[in-house]
Amino acid sequence: MIVHCTRKLAAKLPDVSKAPLSDANPLGSWHANLYIIDRRQCVMFCHDRTRFVLFVPGLKKNDFAHLDFWFADLFANTMLKLGYGTTLIERALGHVDALHFDTACDRSVQGTMNAVKWQDLDALLLDVPNVMDLPLYSVSARLNERPIRIKGIKKRESLWPDRAMRELIGALD
């Protein structure tokens, strides 16, 4: 799977391509950004088409070499928290393979990630003294249960990341 990452995150990762990578994975590609919250390194992943978000707080230097593990674990458990059936979860995880990183980012996806961080995540952080006190899987689930506006959809319509990801996974072979 291809993850398009920001320069901040690319500096932390061991192997990042400067040239855009192409991906034939039917699940599609993702974007990722590094945020520093409460002096902790946090990574947010956002699926390009569905805008499904995964948030990983408190990563340490060694954790960046194992982002594949964190991604797969968080993706599976977030789907579980959202009530996806085991068939859908297994189908989705069957398409999750090794993460490959490049720095070719899409401004629309980055805008979605920033909006999620500034509006939804910062609102959740008001209730806890430290980002590490957030419940890991519940936060990612909650960040996907909201409507968003993205470039290319009609003015009065919204995209619901939870529903869009369900439909995408349901359509996979």
Coordinates of C-alpha atoms in Angstrom, one line a residue:
M1 CA 0.0 0.0 0.0
I2 CA 1.1 3.5 -0.8
V3 CA 1.2 6.2 1.9
H4 CA 1.8 9.7 0.8
C5 CA 3.5 11.5 3.7
T6 CA 4.4 15.0 4.5
R7 CA 8.0 16.1 4.7
K8 CA 7.8 16.2 8.5
L9 CA 6.8 12.5 8.6
A10 CA 9.2 11.6 5.8
A11 CA 12.1 12.8 7.9
K12 CA 11.2 10.2 10.6
L13 CA 10.8 7.2 8.2
P14 CA 13.7 5.0 7.1
D15 CA 12.8 4.6 3.4
V16 CA 10.7 7.2 1.5
S17 CA 10.6 7.6 -2.2
K18 CA 10.9 11.1 -3.6
A19 CA 9.2 10.0 -6.8
P20 CA 5.5 9.3 -6.8
L21 CA 4.7 5.6 -6.4
S22 CA 1.9 3.9 -8.2
D23 CA -0.3 1.4 -6.4
A24 CA -2.4 -1.4 -7.7
N25 CA -3.9 -2.2 -4.3
P26 CA -7.7 -2.3 -4.6
L27 CA -8.0 -0.7 -1.1
G28 CA -6.3 2.4 -2.5
S29 CA -3.7 4.8 -1.1
W30 CA -3.5 6.8 2.1
H31 CA -2.0 10.1 3.3
A32 CA -0.2 10.5 6.6
N33 CA 1.0 13.5 8.6
L34 CA 3.0 14.0 11.8
Y35 CA 1.6 16.2 14.5
I36 CA 3.3 17.1 17.8
I37 CA 0.6 17.2 20.5
D38 CA 1.6 17.5 24.2
R39 CA 5.2 17.0 23.2
R40 CA 4.3 13.6 21.7
Q41 CA 4.7 12.5 18.2
C42 CA 1.4 11.5 16.7
V43 CA 0.6 10.3 13.2
M44 CA -2.7 10.6 11.4
F45 CA -3.5 8.5 8.4
C46 CA -6.3 9.4 6.0
H47 CA -7.7 7.3 3.2
D48 CA -7.6 9.2 -0.1
R49 CA -11.1 8.3 -1.4
T50 CA -13.2 7.7 1.7
R51 CA -11.4 10.1 4.0
F52 CA -11.3 7.4 6.7
V53 CA -9.0 8.5 9.5
L54 CA -6.7 6.6 11.8
F55 CA -4.9 8.4 14.7
V56 CA -1.8 7.0 16.4
P57 CA -0.6 9.0 19.5
G58 CA 2.7 8.9 21.3
L59 CA 5.0 7.2 18.8
K60 CA 8.7 6.9 19.7
K61 CA 11.7 6.9 17.4
N62 CA 11.7 3.0 17.1
D63 CA 8.0 2.9 16.3
F64 CA 8.4 4.7 13.0
A65 CA 10.2 1.6 11.6
H66 CA 7.2 -0.5 12.5
L67 CA 4.3 1.7 11.1
D68 CA 3.0 -1.3 9.2
F69 CA 2.1 -3.0 12.5
W70 CA 0.5 0.2 14.0
F71 CA -1.4 0.8 10.8
A72 CA -2.9 -2.7 10.5
D73 CA -3.7 -3.0 14.2
L74 CA -5.4 0.4 14.3
F75 CA -7.3 -0.2 11.1
A76 CA -8.6 -3.5 12.3
N77 CA -9.6 -2.3 15.7
T78 CA -11.2 0.9 14.5
M79 CA -13.4 -1.1 12.1
L80 CA -14.3 -3.4 15.0
K81 CA -15.2 -0.4 17.2
L82 CA -17.4 0.9 14.3
G83 CA -19.3 -2.3 14.2
Y84 CA -18.0 -3.8 11.0
G85 CA -18.7 -7.5 10.7
T86 CA -15.8 -10.0 10.8
T87 CA -16.2 -10.7 7.1
L88 CA -15.6 -7.0 6.2
I89 CA -12.7 -6.7 8.6
E90 CA -11.0 -9.9 7.2
R91 CA -11.6 -8.7 3.6
A92 CA -10.0 -5.4 4.3
L93 CA -7.0 -6.8 6.2
G94 CA -6.5 -9.3 3.3
H95 CA -5.7 -6.2 1.1
V96 CA -3.4 -4.5 3.7
D97 CA 0.2 -5.2 2.7
A98 CA 3.5 -3.6 3.4
L99 CA 3.4 0.2 3.5
H100 CA 5.5 2.1 0.9
F101 CA 6.0 5.8 1.4
D102 CA 6.4 8.7 -1.0
T103 CA 6.1 12.5 -0.6
A104 CA 3.5 13.1 -3.4
C105 CA 0.7 14.7 -1.4
D106 CA -2.8 15.8 -2.4
R107 CA -3.8 19.2 -0.9
S108 CA -7.5 18.1 -0.7
V109 CA -6.6 15.1 1.5
Q110 CA -4.2 17.2 3.6
G111 CA -7.0 19.7 4.1
T112 CA -9.3 17.0 5.3
M113 CA -6.6 15.9 7.8
N114 CA -6.1 19.4 9.1
A115 CA -9.8 20.0 9.5
V116 CA -10.1 16.7 11.4
K117 CA -7.2 17.7 13.6
W118 CA -8.3 21.3 14.3
Q119 CA -12.0 20.6 14.8
D120 CA -12.6 17.0 15.9
L121 CA -9.3 15.9 17.5
D122 CA -8.7 19.2 19.3
A123 CA -12.3 19.0 20.7
L124 CA -11.6 15.5 22.1
L125 CA -8.3 16.8 23.6
L126 CA -10.2 19.4 25.7
D127 CA -11.5 16.6 27.9
V128 CA -8.2 15.0 28.7
P129 CA -5.0 16.4 30.3
N130 CA -2.7 14.5 27.9
V131 CA -3.0 13.0 24.4
M132 CA -1.9 9.7 25.8
D133 CA -5.0 9.6 27.9
L134 CA -7.2 9.3 24.8
P135 CA -8.7 5.8 24.2
L136 CA -6.7 4.7 21.1
Y137 CA -9.4 2.8 19.1
S138 CA -12.4 4.8 20.2
V139 CA -10.8 8.1 19.0
S140 CA -10.2 6.8 15.5
A141 CA -13.7 5.4 15.4
R142 CA -15.2 8.7 16.6
L143 CA -13.2 10.7 14.0
N144 CA -14.9 8.7 11.3
E145 CA -18.4 9.2 12.4
R146 CA -18.8 12.8 11.1
P147 CA -19.8 14.3 7.7
I148 CA -17.1 16.1 5.7
R149 CA -17.1 18.2 2.6
I150 CA -14.5 17.4 0.0
K151 CA -13.7 18.7 -3.5
G152 CA -15.7 17.2 -6.2
I153 CA -19.0 16.4 -4.4
K154 CA -22.2 18.4 -4.8
K155 CA -22.8 21.5 -2.6
R156 CA -25.5 20.0 -0.4
E157 CA -23.9 16.6 0.0
S158 CA -21.4 15.3 2.5
L159 CA -19.1 12.3 2.7
W160 CA -19.4 10.1 5.8
P161 CA -16.0 8.3 6.1
D162 CA -17.4 5.3 8.1
R163 CA -20.0 4.6 5.5
A164 CA -17.7 5.2 2.5
M165 CA -15.1 2.8 3.8
R166 CA -17.8 0.1 4.4
E167 CA -19.0 0.5 0.8
L168 CA -15.4 0.3 -0.5
I169 CA -14.6 -2.8 1.5
G170 CA -17.9 -4.4 0.5
A171 CA -17.1 -3.9 -3.1
L172 CA -13.7 -5.6 -2.8
D173 CA -13.2 -9.2 -4.1

